[in-house]
């Protein structure tokens, strides 16, 4: 029974050696000749397939010994072929292949190589998340592993000297070999994280990978503003704002529990409405309000983590009573005219003129020592009541 082994990872090497395909075919009972000259080496075409034993193929890294090389060449036989090439050409091509494979394997073994399962993981707030840092190849027994959190202020350690520190202390652990597991993610954990592995015993002693973590936060109830009453034909603005959610919330408006489309022409119910809706800022602007725009309005803030809504508020739309306004103005003017005429009449009749006081105004002279001044009703002047005593 024949066994076929393909070297898919060495396609570029095959091209360098002039081989289109490398296969191994081992038939039960086949044994390499013992003579110094191998049996005929057959190839089906100039781009031939080399028949190699599986054991020889597994020994390609590191490079095979002379005995193994001889075994490889002597096993390259086929019973029914039409073309034969010289064994020296096969030796040259095989030597090229083995040299390149050996070099490739050598540098792979002596280099630290990292990879991750997810470069942009996400999780909801308070959930668990793993930042995978997998070591594909390394020869150093005890490499140094570090994790750093990268923000605008610069990098900071979250795992150093085999201890979790910083923002993730008591909230994260390292799972062998280098995966960082956050057990209770918060919104402040949203950042880029860098896994660094240093292996002093390797030819390539350092490698790193960067992982961009997003912690999603559900929005809270938004603050909504809806005018209570608006006259027909006037403009009106409805606003909705929420600042806690991450990523940034998008907004939807509802009228009587039915979603208002971004474009009024896309719905027959809002075809005659004239408004603009901004899903990023949460504003709903009516250019000219109609009677049909009256109703209950509420807003919804949403992101990838969930959504939240504000309570419904009623907006009334009323007609402007022009006749009533004119009548009201006329009444005010008539009242003002009546008040003015009444004041003028009162002035003419003297209701607002002052009255003069009757009687003589006089000043009582000051009294001298021993003199009394008496004023009689018949006299308009004073007389002495007693005389001075000398």
mmCIF file of C-alpha atoms in Angstrom:
data_model
loop_
_atom_site.group_PDB
_atom_site.id
_atom_site.type_symbol
_atom_site.label_atom_id
_atom_site.label_comp_id
_atom_site.label_asym_id
_atom_site.label_seq_id
_atom_site.Cartn_x
_atom_site.Cartn_y
_atom_site.Cartn_z
ATOM 1 C CA UNK A 1 0.000 0.000 0.000
ATOM 2 C CA UNK A 2 1.396 3.349 -1.003
ATOM 3 C CA UNK A 3 1.510 6.379 1.332
ATOM 4 C CA UNK A 4 1.587 9.968 -0.036
ATOM 5 C CA UNK A 5 2.833 12.909 2.052
ATOM 6 C CA UNK A 6 2.606 16.478 0.620
ATOM 7 C CA UNK A 7 4.796 19.324 1.789
ATOM 8 C CA UNK A 8 2.404 22.255 1.303
ATOM 9 C CA UNK A 9 4.487 24.575 3.442
ATOM 10 C CA UNK A 10 7.511 24.123 1.190
ATOM 11 C CA UNK A 11 5.956 25.161 -2.132
ATOM 12 C CA UNK A 12 8.224 28.167 -2.455
ATOM 13 C CA UNK A 13 11.218 25.967 -1.722
ATOM 14 C CA UNK A 14 10.128 23.480 -4.356
ATOM 15 C CA UNK A 15 10.062 26.286 -6.900
ATOM 16 C CA UNK A 16 13.597 27.276 -5.934
ATOM 17 C CA UNK A 17 14.815 23.713 -6.596
ATOM 18 C CA UNK A 18 12.861 23.384 -9.834
ATOM 19 C CA UNK A 19 10.379 20.818 -8.430
ATOM 20 C CA UNK A 20 6.676 21.137 -9.004
ATOM 21 C CA UNK A 21 5.675 18.607 -6.391
ATOM 22 C CA UNK A 22 7.402 16.552 -3.738
ATOM 23 C CA UNK A 23 5.863 13.272 -2.773
ATOM 24 C CA UNK A 24 6.904 10.166 -0.935
ATOM 25 C CA UNK A 25 5.826 6.750 -2.075
ATOM 26 C CA UNK A 26 6.709 3.678 -0.145
ATOM 27 C CA UNK A 27 5.538 0.288 -1.253
ATOM 28 C CA UNK A 28 5.471 -2.469 1.297
ATOM 29 C CA UNK A 29 8.499 -4.710 0.873
ATOM 30 C CA UNK A 30 10.628 -2.097 -0.974
ATOM 31 C CA UNK A 31 14.202 -1.937 0.234
ATOM 32 C CA UNK A 32 17.005 0.253 -1.067
ATOM 33 C CA UNK A 33 19.751 -1.545 -3.035
ATOM 34 C CA UNK A 34 22.963 -2.281 -1.227
ATOM 35 C CA UNK A 35 25.253 -1.509 -4.161
ATOM 36 C CA UNK A 36 27.024 1.806 -4.445
ATOM 37 C CA UNK A 37 25.128 2.504 -7.636
ATOM 38 C CA UNK A 38 21.416 2.813 -7.015
ATOM 39 C CA UNK A 39 18.939 1.301 -9.342
ATOM 40 C CA UNK A 40 17.590 3.421 -12.183
ATOM 41 C CA UNK A 41 15.961 6.673 -11.023
ATOM 42 C CA UNK A 42 12.854 7.292 -13.077
ATOM 43 C CA UNK A 43 10.889 10.527 -13.443
ATOM 44 C CA UNK A 44 7.685 10.807 -15.408
ATOM 45 C CA UNK A 45 8.627 14.200 -16.879
ATOM 46 C CA UNK A 46 11.210 16.970 -16.525
ATOM 47 C CA UNK A 47 8.971 18.317 -13.693
ATOM 48 C CA UNK A 48 9.087 14.970 -11.979
ATOM 49 C CA UNK A 49 7.975 13.708 -8.596
ATOM 50 C CA UNK A 50 10.592 12.328 -6.247
ATOM 51 C CA UNK A 51 9.579 9.159 -4.392
ATOM 52 C CA UNK A 52 10.754 9.464 -0.781
ATOM 53 C CA UNK A 53 10.222 7.160 2.218
ATOM 54 C CA UNK A 54 8.057 8.650 5.025
ATOM 55 C CA UNK A 55 10.813 8.217 7.612
ATOM 56 C CA UNK A 56 13.209 10.127 5.401
ATOM 57 C CA UNK A 57 10.659 12.920 4.961
ATOM 58 C CA UNK A 58 10.154 13.255 8.712
ATOM 59 C CA UNK A 59 13.881 13.714 9.131
ATOM 60 C CA UNK A 60 14.063 16.707 6.773
ATOM 61 C CA UNK A 61 14.433 18.998 9.803
ATOM 62 C CA UNK A 62 17.210 18.889 10.769
ATOM 63 C CA UNK A 63 19.186 17.935 7.636
ATOM 64 C CA UNK A 64 19.497 14.151 7.030
ATOM 65 C CA UNK A 65 22.713 12.201 7.351
ATOM 66 C CA UNK A 66 24.655 10.722 4.408
ATOM 67 C CA UNK A 67 23.091 7.320 4.953
ATOM 68 C CA UNK A 68 19.622 8.805 4.942
ATOM 69 C CA UNK A 69 20.372 10.771 1.765
ATOM 70 C CA UNK A 70 21.573 7.567 0.078
ATOM 71 C CA UNK A 71 18.405 5.799 1.196
ATOM 72 C CA UNK A 72 16.301 8.593 -0.247
ATOM 73 C CA UNK A 73 17.998 8.399 -3.615
ATOM 74 C CA UNK A 74 17.921 4.612 -3.835
ATOM 75 C CA UNK A 75 14.185 4.578 -3.012
ATOM 76 C CA UNK A 76 13.388 6.782 -6.018
ATOM 77 C CA UNK A 77 12.237 4.036 -8.314
ATOM 78 C CA UNK A 78 9.224 3.282 -10.481
ATOM 79 C CA UNK A 79 8.420 0.127 -12.407
ATOM 80 C CA UNK A 80 6.604 1.501 -15.416
ATOM 81 C CA UNK A 81 7.936 4.820 -16.760
ATOM 82 C CA UNK A 82 9.250 6.002 -20.071
ATOM 83 C CA UNK A 83 11.864 8.617 -19.184
ATOM 84 C CA UNK A 84 15.026 8.390 -17.142
ATOM 85 C CA UNK A 85 17.293 11.150 -15.872
ATOM 86 C CA UNK A 86 20.748 11.032 -14.441
ATOM 87 C CA UNK A 87 21.015 10.420 -10.691
ATOM 88 C CA UNK A 88 23.397 13.374 -10.291
ATOM 89 C CA UNK A 89 20.593 15.783 -11.276
ATOM 90 C CA UNK A 90 18.330 14.209 -8.666
ATOM 91 C CA UNK A 91 21.089 14.538 -6.051
ATOM 92 C CA UNK A 92 21.525 18.241 -6.871
ATOM 93 C CA UNK A 93 17.844 18.995 -6.653
ATOM 94 C CA UNK A 94 17.382 17.003 -3.470
ATOM 95 C CA UNK A 95 20.379 18.658 -1.824
ATOM 96 C CA UNK A 96 18.933 22.081 -2.635
ATOM 97 C CA UNK A 97 15.592 21.107 -1.164
ATOM 98 C CA UNK A 98 17.077 19.689 2.010
ATOM 99 C CA UNK A 99 19.355 22.686 2.533
ATOM 100 C CA UNK A 100 16.506 25.183 2.285
ATOM 101 C CA UNK A 101 14.257 23.086 4.510
ATOM 102 C CA UNK A 102 16.963 22.727 7.115
ATOM 103 C CA UNK A 103 17.645 26.480 7.127
ATOM 104 C CA UNK A 104 13.947 27.254 7.420
ATOM 105 C CA UNK A 105 13.481 24.831 10.313
ATOM 106 C CA UNK A 106 16.603 26.120 12.066
ATOM 107 C CA UNK A 107 15.392 29.713 12.206
ATOM 108 C CA UNK A 108 11.879 28.666 13.203
ATOM 109 C CA UNK A 109 13.170 26.713 16.175
ATOM 110 C CA UNK A 110 15.455 29.542 17.332
ATOM 111 C CA UNK A 111 12.836 32.331 17.181
ATOM 112 C CA UNK A 112 10.043 33.337 19.530
ATOM 113 C CA UNK A 113 6.816 33.756 17.559
ATOM 114 C CA UNK A 114 3.485 35.006 18.963
ATOM 115 C CA UNK A 115 -0.036 35.005 17.604
ATOM 116 C CA UNK A 116 -3.547 35.783 18.836
ATOM 117 C CA UNK A 117 -6.953 34.327 18.150
ATOM 118 C CA UNK A 118 -8.620 37.741 18.050
ATOM 119 C CA UNK A 119 -6.968 41.104 17.477
ATOM 120 C CA UNK A 120 -10.143 43.130 18.222
ATOM 121 C CA UNK A 121 -12.152 41.394 20.961
ATOM 122 C CA UNK A 122 -15.186 42.970 22.622
ATOM 123 C CA UNK A 123 -17.335 42.276 25.641
ATOM 124 C CA UNK A 124 -20.190 43.848 27.576
ATOM 125 C CA UNK A 125 -19.499 45.683 30.814
ATOM 126 C CA UNK A 126 -19.030 43.406 33.872
ATOM 127 C CA UNK A 127 -18.528 40.313 31.673
ATOM 128 C CA UNK A 128 -15.430 38.119 31.247
ATOM 129 C CA UNK A 129 -13.016 38.509 28.326
ATOM 130 C CA UNK A 130 -9.794 36.786 27.222
ATOM 131 C CA UNK A 131 -6.937 38.520 25.428
ATOM 132 C CA UNK A 132 -5.170 35.589 23.797
ATOM 133 C CA UNK A 133 -1.389 35.646 23.453
ATOM 134 C CA UNK A 134 -0.187 32.292 22.123
ATOM 135 C CA UNK A 135 3.467 31.282 21.767
ATOM 136 C CA UNK A 136 3.892 29.345 18.524
ATOM 137 C CA UNK A 137 7.601 28.617 18.855
ATOM 138 C CA UNK A 138 10.234 29.212 21.502
ATOM 139 C CA UNK A 139 13.308 27.440 22.877
ATOM 140 C CA UNK A 140 13.803 29.450 26.071
ATOM 141 C CA UNK A 141 12.424 27.582 29.052
ATOM 142 C CA UNK A 142 11.411 30.577 31.190
ATOM 143 C CA UNK A 143 10.670 33.554 28.938
ATOM 144 C CA UNK A 144 9.776 36.928 30.370
ATOM 145 C CA UNK A 145 6.110 37.796 29.748
ATOM 146 C CA UNK A 146 4.700 41.316 30.101
ATOM 147 C CA UNK A 147 1.361 42.986 29.345
ATOM 148 C CA UNK A 148 0.995 46.733 28.857
ATOM 149 C CA UNK A 149 -2.082 48.933 28.517
ATOM 150 C CA UNK A 150 -1.673 51.607 25.844
ATOM 151 C CA UNK A 151 -3.713 54.817 26.129
ATOM 152 C CA UNK A 152 -3.218 58.452 25.137
ATOM 153 C CA UNK A 153 -1.243 59.086 28.307
ATOM 154 C CA UNK A 154 1.218 56.354 27.343
ATOM 155 C CA UNK A 155 1.752 52.646 28.174
ATOM 156 C CA UNK A 156 1.341 51.302 31.701
ATOM 157 C CA UNK A 157 2.020 47.824 33.110
ATOM 158 C CA UNK A 158 -0.891 45.513 33.819
ATOM 159 C CA UNK A 159 1.261 42.373 34.147
ATOM 160 C CA UNK A 160 4.913 42.550 35.193
ATOM 161 C CA UNK A 161 7.243 40.294 37.178
ATOM 162 C CA UNK A 162 4.563 37.580 37.223
ATOM 163 C CA UNK A 163 2.021 39.852 38.950
ATOM 164 C CA UNK A 164 -1.098 41.665 37.730
ATOM 165 C CA UNK A 165 -1.006 45.344 38.627
ATOM 166 C CA UNK A 166 -2.560 48.699 37.762
ATOM 167 C CA UNK A 167 -6.199 48.939 36.707
ATOM 168 C CA UNK A 168 -6.595 45.163 36.416
ATOM 169 C CA UNK A 169 -5.308 44.229 39.858
ATOM 170 C CA UNK A 170 -7.715 41.736 41.475
ATOM 171 C CA UNK A 171 -9.706 41.621 38.234
ATOM 172 C CA UNK A 172 -7.417 39.665 35.914
ATOM 173 C CA UNK A 173 -5.248 36.528 35.799
ATOM 174 C CA UNK A 174 -2.698 35.033 33.399
ATOM 175 C CA UNK A 175 -3.581 31.736 31.787
ATOM 176 C CA UNK A 176 -0.588 29.774 30.572
ATOM 177 C CA UNK A 177 1.381 30.516 28.647
ATOM 178 C CA UNK A 178 0.606 34.230 28.210
ATOM 179 C CA UNK A 179 -3.154 34.825 27.783
ATOM 180 C CA UNK A 180 -4.622 37.667 29.869
ATOM 181 C CA UNK A 181 -8.096 36.926 31.275
ATOM 182 C CA UNK A 182 -10.167 39.869 32.595
ATOM 183 C CA UNK A 183 -12.854 38.491 34.898
ATOM 184 C CA UNK A 184 -14.902 41.689 35.381
ATOM 185 C CA UNK A 185 -14.480 44.156 32.525
ATOM 186 C CA UNK A 186 -15.397 47.809 33.017
ATOM 187 C CA UNK A 187 -15.713 50.725 30.607
ATOM 188 C CA UNK A 188 -12.286 51.999 31.657
ATOM 189 C CA UNK A 189 -10.719 48.798 30.278
ATOM 190 C CA UNK A 190 -11.394 49.903 26.693
ATOM 191 C CA UNK A 191 -7.895 50.358 25.264
ATOM 192 C CA UNK A 192 -5.106 48.672 23.321
ATOM 193 C CA UNK A 193 -3.081 45.996 25.112
ATOM 194 C CA UNK A 194 0.378 44.769 24.135
ATOM 195 C CA UNK A 195 1.688 41.285 24.927
ATOM 196 C CA UNK A 196 5.502 41.139 25.001
ATOM 197 C CA UNK A 197 7.610 37.982 25.281
ATOM 198 C CA UNK A 198 11.381 38.058 25.703
ATOM 199 C CA UNK A 199 13.333 34.799 25.156
ATOM 200 C CA UNK A 200 17.087 35.298 25.715
ATOM 201 C CA UNK A 201 18.039 31.801 24.468
ATOM 202 C CA UNK A 202 16.400 32.262 21.047
ATOM 203 C CA UNK A 203 18.033 33.643 17.912
ATOM 204 C CA UNK A 204 15.069 36.060 17.626
ATOM 205 C CA UNK A 205 14.636 36.856 21.284
ATOM 206 C CA UNK A 206 11.645 39.226 21.279
ATOM 207 C CA UNK A 207 8.133 39.356 19.840
ATOM 208 C CA UNK A 208 4.933 41.273 20.599
ATOM 209 C CA UNK A 209 1.310 41.510 19.521
ATOM 210 C CA UNK A 210 -1.216 44.330 20.043
ATOM 211 C CA UNK A 211 -4.862 43.631 20.905
ATOM 212 C CA UNK A 212 -7.580 46.308 20.714
ATOM 213 C CA UNK A 213 -10.197 45.664 23.424
ATOM 214 C CA UNK A 214 -13.660 47.271 23.398
ATOM 215 C CA UNK A 215 -15.923 47.105 26.454
ATOM 216 C CA UNK A 216 -19.479 47.915 25.423
ATOM 217 C CA UNK A 217 -21.701 49.882 27.844
ATOM 218 C CA UNK A 218 -25.491 49.861 27.623
ATOM 219 C CA UNK A 219 -27.125 53.322 27.350
ATOM 220 C CA UNK A 220 -29.033 54.810 30.272
ATOM 221 C CA UNK A 221 -32.417 56.555 29.967
ATOM 222 C CA UNK A 222 -31.937 59.563 27.674
ATOM 223 C CA UNK A 223 -33.061 63.100 28.473
ATOM 224 C CA UNK A 224 -35.876 64.104 26.109
ATOM 225 C CA UNK A 225 -37.312 67.562 25.430
ATOM 226 C CA UNK A 226 -40.697 67.885 23.655
ATOM 227 C CA UNK A 227 -42.591 71.209 23.380
ATOM 228 C CA UNK A 228 -46.036 71.032 24.968
ATOM 229 C CA UNK A 229 -47.851 73.127 22.357
ATOM 230 C CA UNK A 230 -46.895 74.558 18.992
ATOM 231 C CA UNK A 231 -48.983 76.748 16.630
ATOM 232 C CA UNK A 232 -49.679 75.475 13.142
ATOM 233 C CA UNK A 233 -47.047 76.482 10.619
ATOM 234 C CA UNK A 234 -44.361 77.235 13.187
ATOM 235 C CA UNK A 235 -41.096 75.298 13.628
ATOM 236 C CA UNK A 236 -40.462 72.949 16.546
ATOM 237 C CA UNK A 237 -37.406 71.035 17.840
ATOM 238 C CA UNK A 238 -37.429 67.796 19.833
ATOM 239 C CA UNK A 239 -34.112 66.777 21.460
ATOM 240 C CA UNK A 240 -32.766 63.524 22.920
ATOM 241 C CA UNK A 241 -29.411 63.048 24.676
ATOM 242 C CA UNK A 242 -27.610 60.124 26.382
ATOM 243 C CA UNK A 243 -23.906 60.200 27.302
ATOM 244 C CA UNK A 244 -23.193 57.002 29.262
ATOM 245 C CA UNK A 245 -23.348 54.353 26.533
ATOM 246 C CA UNK A 246 -20.305 53.075 24.629
ATOM 247 C CA UNK A 247 -19.971 52.981 21.686
ATOM 248 C CA UNK A 248 -21.763 56.307 21.212
ATOM 249 C CA UNK A 249 -25.519 55.924 21.063
ATOM 250 C CA UNK A 250 -27.669 56.279 17.969
ATOM 251 C CA UNK A 251 -31.165 57.739 18.338
ATOM 252 C CA UNK A 252 -34.653 56.840 17.150
ATOM 253 C CA UNK A 253 -37.857 58.869 17.572
ATOM 254 C CA UNK A 254 -41.340 57.398 17.916
ATOM 255 C CA UNK A 255 -44.761 59.023 17.483
ATOM 256 C CA UNK A 256 -47.637 57.197 19.168
ATOM 257 C CA UNK A 257 -45.305 54.150 19.552
ATOM 258 C CA UNK A 258 -44.551 54.047 15.811
ATOM 259 C CA UNK A 259 -40.969 54.680 14.652
ATOM 260 C CA UNK A 260 -40.444 57.894 12.696
ATOM 261 C CA UNK A 261 -38.391 57.148 9.547
ATOM 262 C CA UNK A 262 -35.297 59.164 8.685
ATOM 263 C CA UNK A 263 -36.916 60.213 5.420
ATOM 264 C CA UNK A 264 -40.614 61.205 5.639
ATOM 265 C CA UNK A 265 -41.120 60.233 1.999
ATOM 266 C CA UNK A 266 -40.362 56.597 2.823
ATOM 267 C CA UNK A 267 -43.622 56.192 4.786
ATOM 268 C CA UNK A 268 -47.152 57.016 3.712
ATOM 269 C CA UNK A 269 -48.059 58.089 7.264
ATOM 270 C CA UNK A 270 -45.362 60.771 7.327
ATOM 271 C CA UNK A 271 -45.405 61.668 3.635
ATOM 272 C CA UNK A 272 -46.837 65.167 4.199
ATOM 273 C CA UNK A 273 -44.665 65.941 7.217
ATOM 274 C CA UNK A 274 -41.739 68.321 6.869
ATOM 275 C CA UNK A 275 -39.003 67.378 9.328
ATOM 276 C CA UNK A 276 -35.339 66.377 9.555
ATOM 277 C CA UNK A 277 -34.111 63.612 11.850
ATOM 278 C CA UNK A 278 -30.462 63.356 12.950
ATOM 279 C CA UNK A 279 -29.744 59.882 14.341
ATOM 280 C CA UNK A 280 -26.297 60.943 15.614
ATOM 281 C CA UNK A 281 -27.331 64.008 17.627
ATOM 282 C CA UNK A 282 -30.882 62.866 18.492
ATOM 283 C CA UNK A 283 -32.684 66.000 17.228
ATOM 284 C CA UNK A 284 -36.036 65.987 15.421
ATOM 285 C CA UNK A 285 -36.767 69.327 13.739
ATOM 286 C CA UNK A 286 -40.178 70.201 12.298
ATOM 287 C CA UNK A 287 -39.878 72.913 9.672
ATOM 288 C CA UNK A 288 -43.610 73.737 9.662
ATOM 289 C CA UNK A 289 -45.820 71.910 12.137
ATOM 290 C CA UNK A 290 -49.171 70.530 10.925
ATOM 291 C CA UNK A 291 -52.225 69.529 12.916
ATOM 292 C CA UNK A 292 -51.405 65.886 12.096
ATOM 293 C CA UNK A 293 -48.056 66.220 13.900
ATOM 294 C CA UNK A 294 -49.763 66.355 17.292
ATOM 295 C CA UNK A 295 -49.299 63.239 19.422
ATOM 296 C CA UNK A 296 -47.100 61.441 21.972
ATOM 297 C CA UNK A 297 -43.377 61.381 21.243
ATOM 298 C CA UNK A 298 -40.573 59.391 22.872
ATOM 299 C CA UNK A 299 -36.928 58.709 22.019
ATOM 300 C CA UNK A 300 -34.758 55.576 22.094
ATOM 301 C CA UNK A 301 -30.964 55.576 22.531
ATOM 302 C CA UNK A 302 -29.262 52.395 21.336
ATOM 303 C CA UNK A 303 -25.834 50.861 20.694
ATOM 304 C CA UNK A 304 -24.369 47.359 20.357
ATOM 305 C CA UNK A 305 -24.841 46.688 24.089
ATOM 306 C CA UNK A 306 -28.567 47.521 24.252
ATOM 307 C CA UNK A 307 -31.003 50.441 24.359
ATOM 308 C CA UNK A 308 -32.959 52.716 26.691
ATOM 309 C CA UNK A 309 -36.028 54.924 26.202
ATOM 310 C CA UNK A 310 -37.422 58.080 27.769
ATOM 311 C CA UNK A 311 -41.110 58.405 28.810
ATOM 312 C CA UNK A 312 -43.565 59.599 26.166
ATOM 313 C CA UNK A 313 -44.462 63.310 26.111
ATOM 314 C CA UNK A 314 -47.449 64.939 24.394
ATOM 315 C CA UNK A 315 -47.085 67.730 21.833
ATOM 316 C CA UNK A 316 -50.226 69.705 21.010
ATOM 317 C CA UNK A 317 -50.695 71.664 17.798
ATOM 318 C CA UNK A 318 -53.225 74.529 17.744
ATOM 319 C CA UNK A 319 -54.544 76.947 15.110
ATOM 320 C CA UNK A 320 -53.861 80.659 15.349
ATOM 321 C CA UNK A 321 -57.249 82.573 15.846
ATOM 322 C CA UNK A 322 -56.640 85.723 13.820
ATOM 323 C CA UNK A 323 -60.182 87.069 14.326
ATOM 324 C CA UNK A 324 -59.911 86.641 18.067
ATOM 325 C CA UNK A 325 -56.551 88.395 18.119
ATOM 326 C CA UNK A 326 -57.975 91.378 16.158
ATOM 327 C CA UNK A 327 -60.984 91.631 18.450
ATOM 328 C CA UNK A 328 -58.763 91.496 21.489
ATOM 329 C CA UNK A 329 -56.614 94.343 20.158
ATOM 330 C CA UNK A 330 -59.711 96.458 19.419
ATOM 331 C CA UNK A 331 -61.051 95.937 22.929
ATOM 332 C CA UNK A 332 -57.752 97.047 24.434
ATOM 333 C CA UNK A 333 -57.701 100.177 22.240
ATOM 334 C CA UNK A 334 -61.301 101.117 23.200
ATOM 335 C CA UNK A 335 -60.538 100.693 26.890
ATOM 336 C CA UNK A 336 -57.474 102.922 26.624
ATOM 337 C CA UNK A 337 -59.503 105.607 24.786
ATOM 338 C CA UNK A 338 -62.187 105.578 27.442
ATOM 339 C CA UNK A 339 -59.628 105.971 30.204
ATOM 340 C CA UNK A 340 -57.989 108.886 28.390
ATOM 341 C CA UNK A 341 -61.309 110.739 27.782
ATOM 342 C CA UNK A 342 -62.342 110.296 31.431
ATOM 343 C CA UNK A 343 -59.106 111.808 32.696
ATOM 344 C CA UNK A 344 -59.465 114.827 30.396
ATOM 345 C CA UNK A 345 -63.037 115.499 31.565
ATOM 346 C CA UNK A 346 -62.001 115.304 35.195
ATOM 347 C CA UNK A 347 -59.318 117.939 34.673
ATOM 348 C CA UNK A 348 -61.744 120.285 32.948
ATOM 349 C CA UNK A 349 -64.235 120.081 35.824
ATOM 350 C CA UNK A 350 -61.502 120.800 38.317
ATOM 351 C CA UNK A 351 -61.590 117.560 40.167
ATOM 352 C CA UNK A 352 -57.829 117.523 40.164
ATOM 353 C CA UNK A 353 -57.281 121.368 41.129
ATOM 354 C CA UNK A 354 -56.002 122.289 44.653
ATOM 355 C CA UNK A 355 -58.094 124.415 47.263
ATOM 356 C CA UNK A 356 -56.650 127.536 49.039
ATOM 357 C CA UNK A 357 -56.695 127.626 52.832
ATOM 358 C CA UNK A 358 -58.854 130.405 54.529
ATOM 359 C CA UNK A 359 -57.732 132.763 57.404
ATOM 360 C CA UNK A 360 -54.763 134.967 58.155
ATOM 361 C CA UNK A 361 -51.419 133.495 58.442
ATOM 362 C CA UNK A 362 -49.311 135.113 61.076
ATOM 363 C CA UNK A 363 -46.351 134.456 63.183
ATOM 364 C CA UNK A 364 -46.569 134.791 66.943
ATOM 365 C CA UNK A 365 -43.722 136.973 68.149
ATOM 366 C CA UNK A 366 -41.564 135.699 70.873
ATOM 367 C CA UNK A 367 -42.382 136.861 74.383
ATOM 368 C CA UNK A 368 -40.148 139.167 76.346
ATOM 369 C CA UNK A 369 -39.516 138.859 80.021
ATOM 370 C CA UNK A 370 -42.510 140.070 82.006
ATOM 371 C CA UNK A 371 -44.640 140.935 78.958
ATOM 372 C CA UNK A 372 -47.794 139.148 77.907
ATOM 373 C CA UNK A 373 -49.252 139.671 74.507
ATOM 374 C CA UNK A 374 -53.007 139.296 74.169
ATOM 375 C CA UNK A 375 -54.883 139.311 70.906
ATOM 376 C CA UNK A 376 -58.533 140.235 70.962
ATOM 377 C CA UNK A 377 -61.184 139.439 68.401
ATOM 378 C CA UNK A 378 -61.843 143.158 67.647
ATOM 379 C CA UNK A 379 -58.239 144.126 67.315
ATOM 380 C CA UNK A 380 -55.981 143.008 64.647
ATOM 381 C CA UNK A 381 -52.925 143.838 66.639
ATOM 382 C CA UNK A 382 -51.417 143.013 69.977
ATOM 383 C CA UNK A 383 -51.565 145.188 73.140
ATOM 384 C CA UNK A 384 -49.712 145.104 76.362
ATOM 385 C CA UNK A 385 -51.435 143.207 79.150
ATOM 386 C CA UNK A 386 -48.959 144.324 81.788
ATOM 387 C CA UNK A 387 -46.138 146.747 81.919
ATOM 388 C CA UNK A 388 -42.624 146.417 82.875
ATOM 389 C CA UNK A 389 -41.820 147.017 86.493
ATOM 390 C CA UNK A 390 -38.726 149.003 86.967
#
